[in-house]
C-alpha cells in the first residue's frame, strides 16, 4: 500500500516523508505520541509558545539547510545568549569578556588571556584522563569550578573525574564582548512554533498518531515496501545485545502570574546544590513579550538517568556505549528493508540543522 512506513513524526521523519512524497512516493508516518514534531513539539499555553521537551534554538552555517527550513516557517531573529547563575553570581555565556570581567575584574583581552594561561599552566595535565583534567587544560580552574563542574555533573549524573575527556574536546572562549552562544551564520526560532514547521513538512501526508510501531510491528511492516525507523536502535532489536545508556530530562512547567520572571530565555544553574540544571522562560524566545499585566511560563529542567518508560534524550557517547552501538549498527546494516535515522536510530546527539542535513542526504541516496 505504501512505499515507506516512517516511524516517528519528528524532524528526520518529517523531512524524509516530505522529500519522498515530493518524488512521487506514498508515505505513511506513524508516531506513538499523540502529537507530531517529536521533541521539538511546541504548544500554546497562556498565548505563549512553550517548548514541551526543552528549549530548541535553530542555528546553522549551512545555507542549503537554512533555505530549506525557511520554505516551511518564518523565523524570528532570536539569538541565544544564556546566563549562568553560580550561587547568585551571574555570568554571561559563552565564556567571553563579560564573563572574565565579572570573574576577575580584567578589562582587556590580553589581561583575560594571561589570567587563563596562568591557571592552565598551574594545573596542566599533558594527557588528560577525564573531563575535569581536560576542562582545566582548556579554561583553567576558576571557570571550571564555577561554570562547568556542577552543571556537568548534574547533567551526566557522574563526577567529572569519571567522565571521559573527549566529551569536551573544546570549550567556547571568546576574547570579545559577545554573548551570542552559537557561532553560526543563521539563527532563530519559527514564529509560529516548531509544531507548525513540522505540520507544513507533513502537509498532505497520511499521519497516524498514538501508534506504537514496536507493539504491532508485523502488521505495520506489511503495509509498506520499506521502513524508515527513527526510534531507539536497541529497542528495535529488543535489546538483544544489551541496553544503550541515555540521559533523560524531567520538566517542571509552571504558569506564573507576572510578566517577567528571570529576564532571559535561558539561565543555567551551575552550582551543585541547585537540583535543576536550568530554567527556561519561554516568552523570551519572542521579542516584545514582557508587557505589564501578562503571564509567563517557566520550565525547570532536571537531568536524570534514563530507565525504560522514560524519554531518552542524550546518548551517553562513551567508549562502552560506542562499542555496543557499533554491534547494533552491524545488525541494522543487515536489514536492507529498514533505514535507521535520527538521534535515536543512530545513537548520536544531533543539532536540528544536522538532522535535516542527514535526512536530506539519506532520502536523496534512497531515491537515486
Short mmCIF file of C-alpha atoms in Angstrom, two decimals:
data_model
loop_
_atom_site.label_atom_id
_atom_site.label_comp_id
_atom_site.label_asym_id
_atom_site.label_seq_id
_atom_site.Cartn_x
_atom_site.Cartn_y
_atom_site.Cartn_z
CA UNK A 1 0.00 0.00 0.00
CA UNK A 2 2.84 2.42 0.87
CA UNK A 3 6.36 2.84 -0.40
CA UNK A 4 7.63 3.95 3.02
CA UNK A 5 6.42 3.45 6.55
CA UNK A 6 8.11 6.22 8.54
CA UNK A 7 8.31 5.53 12.26
CA UNK A 8 8.49 8.84 14.09
CA UNK A 9 6.96 12.22 13.19
CA UNK A 10 9.97 14.21 14.36
CA UNK A 11 12.29 16.26 12.21
CA UNK A 12 14.12 13.39 10.50
CA UNK A 13 10.92 11.51 9.68
CA UNK A 14 9.08 14.63 8.51
CA UNK A 15 11.88 15.73 6.17
CA UNK A 16 12.22 12.22 4.75
CA UNK A 17 8.44 11.93 4.25
CA UNK A 18 8.20 15.34 2.58
CA UNK A 19 11.01 14.66 0.12
CA UNK A 20 9.87 11.13 -0.69
CA UNK A 21 6.30 12.32 -1.24
CA UNK A 22 7.52 15.12 -3.49
CA UNK A 23 9.32 12.46 -5.55
CA UNK A 24 6.06 10.58 -6.07
CA UNK A 25 6.37 8.02 -3.28
CA UNK A 26 3.48 7.15 -0.98
CA UNK A 27 4.36 7.53 2.69
CA UNK A 28 2.66 6.66 5.96
CA UNK A 29 4.04 8.42 9.04
CA UNK A 30 3.29 6.98 12.47
CA UNK A 31 4.17 8.12 15.97
CA UNK A 32 3.48 6.61 19.38
CA UNK A 33 2.84 10.05 20.87
CA UNK A 34 -0.40 12.00 20.49
CA UNK A 35 1.32 14.77 18.53
CA UNK A 36 3.73 15.36 15.68
CA UNK A 37 7.15 17.09 15.89
CA UNK A 38 8.84 14.77 18.39
CA UNK A 39 10.97 16.57 20.95
CA UNK A 40 10.72 19.91 19.16
CA UNK A 41 6.96 19.98 19.80
CA UNK A 42 5.67 23.38 20.90
CA UNK A 43 2.25 24.03 22.42
CA UNK A 44 0.44 27.24 23.29
CA UNK A 45 -0.08 27.98 27.00
CA UNK A 46 -1.47 31.41 28.00
CA UNK A 47 -0.71 32.61 24.49
CA UNK A 48 2.97 31.61 24.84
CA UNK A 49 4.69 29.03 22.62
CA UNK A 50 6.02 26.52 25.16
CA UNK A 51 8.76 24.03 24.23
CA UNK A 52 7.35 20.95 26.00
CA UNK A 53 10.55 18.91 25.75
CA UNK A 54 13.10 21.63 26.38
CA UNK A 55 14.31 24.68 24.52
CA UNK A 56 15.25 24.33 20.87
CA UNK A 57 17.05 27.17 19.09
CA UNK A 58 17.69 26.61 15.40
CA UNK A 59 21.19 27.54 14.28
CA UNK A 60 23.26 26.59 11.27
CA UNK A 61 26.10 27.58 8.97
CA UNK A 62 24.61 25.51 6.17
CA UNK A 63 22.96 27.81 3.62
CA UNK A 64 21.05 24.94 1.99
CA UNK A 65 19.54 23.85 5.31
CA UNK A 66 18.64 27.44 6.26
CA UNK A 67 16.93 28.00 2.90
CA UNK A 68 15.15 24.67 3.30
CA UNK A 69 13.59 25.36 6.72
CA UNK A 70 12.56 28.84 5.61
CA UNK A 71 10.32 27.21 2.99
CA UNK A 72 8.19 25.83 5.83
CA UNK A 73 8.37 28.52 8.52
CA UNK A 74 9.24 32.15 9.05
CA UNK A 75 11.97 32.52 11.66
CA UNK A 76 12.46 35.34 14.13
CA UNK A 77 15.91 36.73 14.87
CA UNK A 78 16.28 35.21 18.35
CA UNK A 79 19.92 35.00 19.46
CA UNK A 80 20.80 32.50 22.16
CA UNK A 81 22.56 34.36 24.98
CA UNK A 82 22.27 32.20 28.12
CA UNK A 83 23.23 33.38 31.58
CA UNK A 84 24.93 31.21 34.20
CA UNK A 85 23.85 31.52 37.84
CA UNK A 86 26.51 30.30 40.29
CA UNK A 87 25.23 30.73 43.86
CA UNK A 88 23.66 34.06 42.93
CA UNK A 89 26.58 35.30 40.82
CA UNK A 90 25.51 35.88 37.22
CA UNK A 91 27.88 35.25 34.30
CA UNK A 92 27.39 35.65 30.57
CA UNK A 93 27.88 32.69 28.29
CA UNK A 94 29.68 31.61 26.23
CA UNK A 95 32.88 32.43 28.12
CA UNK A 96 33.69 35.93 26.90
CA UNK A 97 34.99 39.29 28.07
CA UNK A 98 31.81 39.95 30.06
CA UNK A 99 32.40 36.64 31.88
CA UNK A 100 36.06 37.36 32.53
CA UNK A 101 35.40 40.90 33.75
CA UNK A 102 32.82 39.64 36.25
CA UNK A 103 35.05 36.79 37.43
CA UNK A 104 38.44 38.56 37.67
CA UNK A 105 37.86 42.26 37.05
CA UNK A 106 40.02 42.20 33.91
CA UNK A 107 39.37 44.86 31.28
CA UNK A 108 41.32 43.88 28.17
CA UNK A 109 41.51 40.66 26.13
CA UNK A 110 45.25 40.49 26.89
CA UNK A 111 44.57 40.53 30.65
CA UNK A 112 41.90 37.83 30.32
CA UNK A 113 44.11 35.64 28.18
CA UNK A 114 47.00 35.99 30.60
CA UNK A 115 44.75 35.00 33.52
CA UNK A 116 43.51 31.88 31.74
CA UNK A 117 47.01 30.91 30.57
CA UNK A 118 48.38 31.24 34.10
CA UNK A 119 45.66 28.97 35.50
CA UNK A 120 46.07 26.46 32.71
CA UNK A 121 49.82 26.30 33.28
CA UNK A 122 49.40 25.84 37.03
CA UNK A 123 47.16 22.77 36.65
CA UNK A 124 48.12 21.48 33.20
CA UNK A 125 47.87 17.73 32.55
CA UNK A 126 49.77 16.56 29.48
CA UNK A 127 47.49 13.58 28.82
CA UNK A 128 44.10 14.38 30.40
CA UNK A 129 42.43 11.22 31.66
CA UNK A 130 38.99 12.65 32.37
CA UNK A 131 36.68 15.59 31.74
CA UNK A 132 37.93 17.53 34.75
CA UNK A 133 41.54 17.49 33.61
CA UNK A 134 40.52 18.30 30.04
CA UNK A 135 38.36 21.26 31.10
CA UNK A 136 41.06 22.74 33.33
CA UNK A 137 43.53 22.35 30.48
CA UNK A 138 41.20 24.40 28.29
CA UNK A 139 39.97 27.21 30.58
CA UNK A 140 41.71 27.00 33.95
CA UNK A 141 40.45 26.32 37.46
CA UNK A 142 38.11 29.28 38.17
CA UNK A 143 35.88 28.85 35.15
CA UNK A 144 35.87 25.08 35.61
CA UNK A 145 34.86 25.27 39.28
CA UNK A 146 32.15 27.90 38.86
CA UNK A 147 30.69 27.34 35.41
CA UNK A 148 31.44 23.76 34.32
CA UNK A 149 31.84 21.30 37.19
CA UNK A 150 28.47 21.45 38.96
CA UNK A 151 26.41 21.81 35.79
CA UNK A 152 28.19 18.95 34.02
CA UNK A 153 27.90 16.58 36.98
CA UNK A 154 24.16 17.28 37.25
CA UNK A 155 23.72 16.82 33.52
CA UNK A 156 25.55 13.49 33.34
CA UNK A 157 24.88 12.17 36.84
CA UNK A 158 28.57 11.34 37.26
CA UNK A 159 31.62 13.10 38.72
CA UNK A 160 33.69 14.95 36.14
CA UNK A 161 36.61 12.73 37.13
CA UNK A 162 34.56 9.72 35.95
CA UNK A 163 33.59 11.25 32.59
CA UNK A 164 35.83 10.73 29.55
CA UNK A 165 37.96 13.66 28.42
CA UNK A 166 36.67 13.53 24.83
CA UNK A 167 33.21 14.77 25.87
CA UNK A 168 34.60 18.32 25.79
CA UNK A 169 37.19 18.44 23.05
CA UNK A 170 36.88 22.22 23.11
CA UNK A 171 35.08 24.97 25.02
CA UNK A 172 33.96 28.29 23.52
CA UNK A 173 36.33 31.00 24.78
CA UNK A 174 35.98 34.41 23.15
CA UNK A 175 38.06 37.44 23.92
CA UNK A 176 35.28 39.78 22.76
CA UNK A 177 32.18 41.21 24.46
CA UNK A 178 29.88 38.88 22.53
CA UNK A 179 27.11 36.94 24.31
CA UNK A 180 25.96 35.12 21.15
CA UNK A 181 26.31 31.49 22.23
CA UNK A 182 26.13 29.90 18.79
CA UNK A 183 28.83 30.94 16.40
CA UNK A 184 26.51 30.38 13.43
CA UNK A 185 25.59 32.43 10.38
CA UNK A 186 21.86 31.77 10.81
CA UNK A 187 19.85 31.52 13.99
CA UNK A 188 16.24 31.85 15.10
CA UNK A 189 13.00 30.19 16.17
CA UNK A 190 9.90 29.67 13.99
CA UNK A 191 7.45 32.48 14.69
CA UNK A 192 4.53 30.04 14.83
CA UNK A 193 6.48 27.35 16.69
CA UNK A 194 8.18 24.15 15.63
CA UNK A 195 4.93 22.18 15.53
CA UNK A 196 3.72 24.38 12.67
CA UNK A 197 7.02 23.86 10.83
CA UNK A 198 6.66 20.07 11.04
CA UNK A 199 2.96 20.27 10.12
CA UNK A 200 3.93 22.13 6.95
CA UNK A 201 6.51 19.45 6.13
CA UNK A 202 3.84 16.78 6.58
CA UNK A 203 1.08 18.60 4.72
CA UNK A 204 -0.86 16.17 2.51
CA UNK A 205 0.87 13.10 4.03
CA UNK A 206 -1.03 10.48 6.00
CA UNK A 207 -0.09 10.56 9.70
CA UNK A 208 -1.29 8.16 12.39
CA UNK A 209 -0.67 9.16 16.00
CA UNK A 210 -0.89 7.00 19.14
CA UNK A 211 0.55 4.17 17.08
CA UNK A 212 3.31 2.10 18.70
CA UNK A 213 5.39 0.52 15.97
CA UNK A 214 7.21 -1.97 18.20
CA UNK A 215 3.93 -3.19 19.71
CA UNK A 216 2.44 -4.06 16.30
CA UNK A 217 5.48 -4.40 14.09
CA UNK A 218 4.41 -7.27 11.84
CA UNK A 219 1.10 -5.69 10.84
CA UNK A 220 2.68 -2.28 10.25
CA UNK A 221 5.63 -3.69 8.29
CA UNK A 222 3.18 -5.39 5.97
CA UNK A 223 1.81 -2.00 4.92
CA UNK A 224 4.95 -0.75 3.20
CA UNK A 225 7.81 -1.75 0.94
CA UNK A 226 10.39 -0.19 3.25
CA UNK A 227 10.61 1.17 6.81
CA UNK A 228 12.33 4.37 7.97
CA UNK A 229 12.88 3.86 11.69
CA UNK A 230 13.78 6.81 13.96
CA UNK A 231 13.24 5.18 17.35
CA UNK A 232 15.93 3.74 19.66
CA UNK A 233 18.05 1.25 17.74
CA UNK A 234 18.45 -1.10 20.70
CA UNK A 235 14.67 -1.19 21.22
CA UNK A 236 14.20 -2.20 17.56
CA UNK A 237 16.31 -5.28 18.22
CA UNK A 238 14.55 -5.94 21.55
CA UNK A 239 17.71 -5.07 23.48
CA UNK A 240 19.21 -8.42 22.49
CA UNK A 241 22.79 -7.15 22.82
CA UNK A 242 22.14 -5.03 25.90
CA UNK A 243 20.70 -1.60 26.63
CA UNK A 244 22.33 1.58 25.39
CA UNK A 245 22.56 4.32 28.00
CA UNK A 246 20.84 7.68 27.74
CA UNK A 247 20.33 10.71 29.89
CA UNK A 248 16.73 11.75 30.33
CA UNK A 249 15.25 15.09 31.37
CA UNK A 250 12.31 15.82 33.65
CA UNK A 251 10.47 19.14 33.27
CA UNK A 252 8.51 21.12 35.83
CA UNK A 253 6.47 23.67 33.88
CA UNK A 254 4.67 26.42 35.74
CA UNK A 255 2.42 29.35 34.75
CA UNK A 256 3.28 32.44 36.78
CA UNK A 257 1.07 35.48 37.27
CA UNK A 258 3.77 38.01 36.40
CA UNK A 259 5.04 39.49 33.14
CA UNK A 260 8.72 38.63 33.57
CA UNK A 261 10.32 36.03 35.86
CA UNK A 262 14.04 35.99 35.06
CA UNK A 263 14.64 38.44 32.20
CA UNK A 264 16.21 35.88 29.88
CA UNK A 265 15.07 32.80 27.99
CA UNK A 266 17.78 30.53 29.42
CA UNK A 267 19.50 30.65 32.81
CA UNK A 268 21.81 27.76 33.71
CA UNK A 269 22.35 26.89 37.38
CA UNK A 270 25.96 25.81 37.55
CA UNK A 271 26.33 25.10 41.27
CA UNK A 272 25.95 21.54 42.56
CA UNK A 273 23.41 22.45 45.24
CA UNK A 274 20.61 23.62 42.92
CA UNK A 275 18.86 20.40 41.81
CA UNK A 276 17.84 21.58 38.35
CA UNK A 277 20.24 22.38 35.52
CA UNK A 278 18.43 25.38 34.09
CA UNK A 279 15.22 27.40 33.94
CA UNK A 280 13.65 28.27 30.60
CA UNK A 281 11.32 31.27 30.38
CA UNK A 282 9.57 30.55 27.12
CA UNK A 283 8.18 34.00 26.31
CA UNK A 284 11.70 35.43 25.95
CA UNK A 285 12.19 33.40 22.78
CA UNK A 286 9.86 36.02 21.26
CA UNK A 287 10.56 39.75 21.11
CA UNK A 288 8.44 42.33 22.93
CA UNK A 289 6.65 39.81 25.12
CA UNK A 290 7.01 41.29 28.62
CA UNK A 291 4.24 43.89 28.64
CA UNK A 292 2.75 44.63 32.09
CA UNK A 293 -0.18 42.51 33.20
CA UNK A 294 0.68 39.41 31.22
CA UNK A 295 1.60 35.95 32.48
CA UNK A 296 4.75 33.96 31.90
CA UNK A 297 5.59 30.25 31.67
CA UNK A 298 8.79 28.73 33.04
CA UNK A 299 10.21 25.21 32.91
CA UNK A 300 12.77 23.82 35.33
CA UNK A 301 14.90 21.04 33.84
CA UNK A 302 16.17 18.12 35.92
CA UNK A 303 18.65 15.74 34.34
CA UNK A 304 18.13 12.06 35.19
CA UNK A 305 19.43 8.62 34.37
CA UNK A 306 17.25 7.04 31.70
CA UNK A 307 15.21 3.95 32.53
CA UNK A 308 12.64 2.05 30.42
CA UNK A 309 9.49 4.12 30.13
CA UNK A 310 11.36 7.44 30.23
CA UNK A 311 12.02 9.55 27.17
CA UNK A 312 15.65 9.12 26.04
CA UNK A 313 17.26 12.48 25.31
CA UNK A 314 21.05 12.37 25.21
CA UNK A 315 23.11 9.33 24.19
CA UNK A 316 25.93 8.59 26.62
CA UNK A 317 28.64 8.54 23.97
CA UNK A 318 31.44 6.96 25.97
CA UNK A 319 33.61 4.09 24.74
CA UNK A 320 31.47 1.34 26.23
CA UNK A 321 28.24 2.60 24.66
CA UNK A 322 30.03 3.37 21.40
CA UNK A 323 31.20 -0.22 21.18
CA UNK A 324 27.70 -1.53 21.90
CA UNK A 325 26.18 0.77 19.29
CA UNK A 326 28.70 -0.47 16.72
CA UNK A 327 27.38 -4.00 17.27
CA UNK A 328 23.79 -2.82 16.84
CA UNK A 329 24.87 -0.94 13.71
CA UNK A 330 26.07 -4.24 12.24
CA UNK A 331 22.62 -5.72 12.84
CA UNK A 332 21.00 -2.64 11.31
CA UNK A 333 23.18 -2.82 8.21
CA UNK A 334 21.96 -6.38 7.71
CA UNK A 335 18.35 -5.10 7.44
CA UNK A 336 18.13 -3.85 3.83
CA UNK A 337 14.43 -3.03 4.13
CA UNK A 338 14.91 -0.78 7.15
CA UNK A 339 16.62 2.62 7.15
CA UNK A 340 17.71 3.78 10.63
CA UNK A 341 17.94 7.54 11.12
CA UNK A 342 17.85 10.39 13.58
CA UNK A 343 19.15 10.91 17.09
CA UNK A 344 17.84 7.61 18.48
CA UNK A 345 18.16 5.49 15.36
CA UNK A 346 21.84 6.42 15.04
CA UNK A 347 22.56 6.83 18.77
CA UNK A 348 24.07 10.25 18.17
CA UNK A 349 23.39 13.72 19.50
CA UNK A 350 22.33 15.81 16.52
CA UNK A 351 21.61 19.52 16.36
CA UNK A 352 18.47 20.25 14.34
CA UNK A 353 20.29 21.51 11.29
CA UNK A 354 22.37 18.35 11.18
CA UNK A 355 19.23 16.19 11.45
CA UNK A 356 17.83 17.94 8.39
CA UNK A 357 21.11 17.72 6.51
CA UNK A 358 21.42 13.98 7.14
CA UNK A 359 17.74 13.33 6.35
CA UNK A 360 18.07 15.13 3.02
CA UNK A 361 21.21 13.18 2.23
CA UNK A 362 19.64 9.83 3.13
CA UNK A 363 16.44 10.41 1.17
CA UNK A 364 18.40 11.51 -1.90
CA UNK A 365 20.54 8.39 -1.69
CA UNK A 366 17.41 6.31 -1.28
CA UNK A 367 15.65 7.82 -4.28
CA UNK A 368 18.67 7.99 -6.58
#
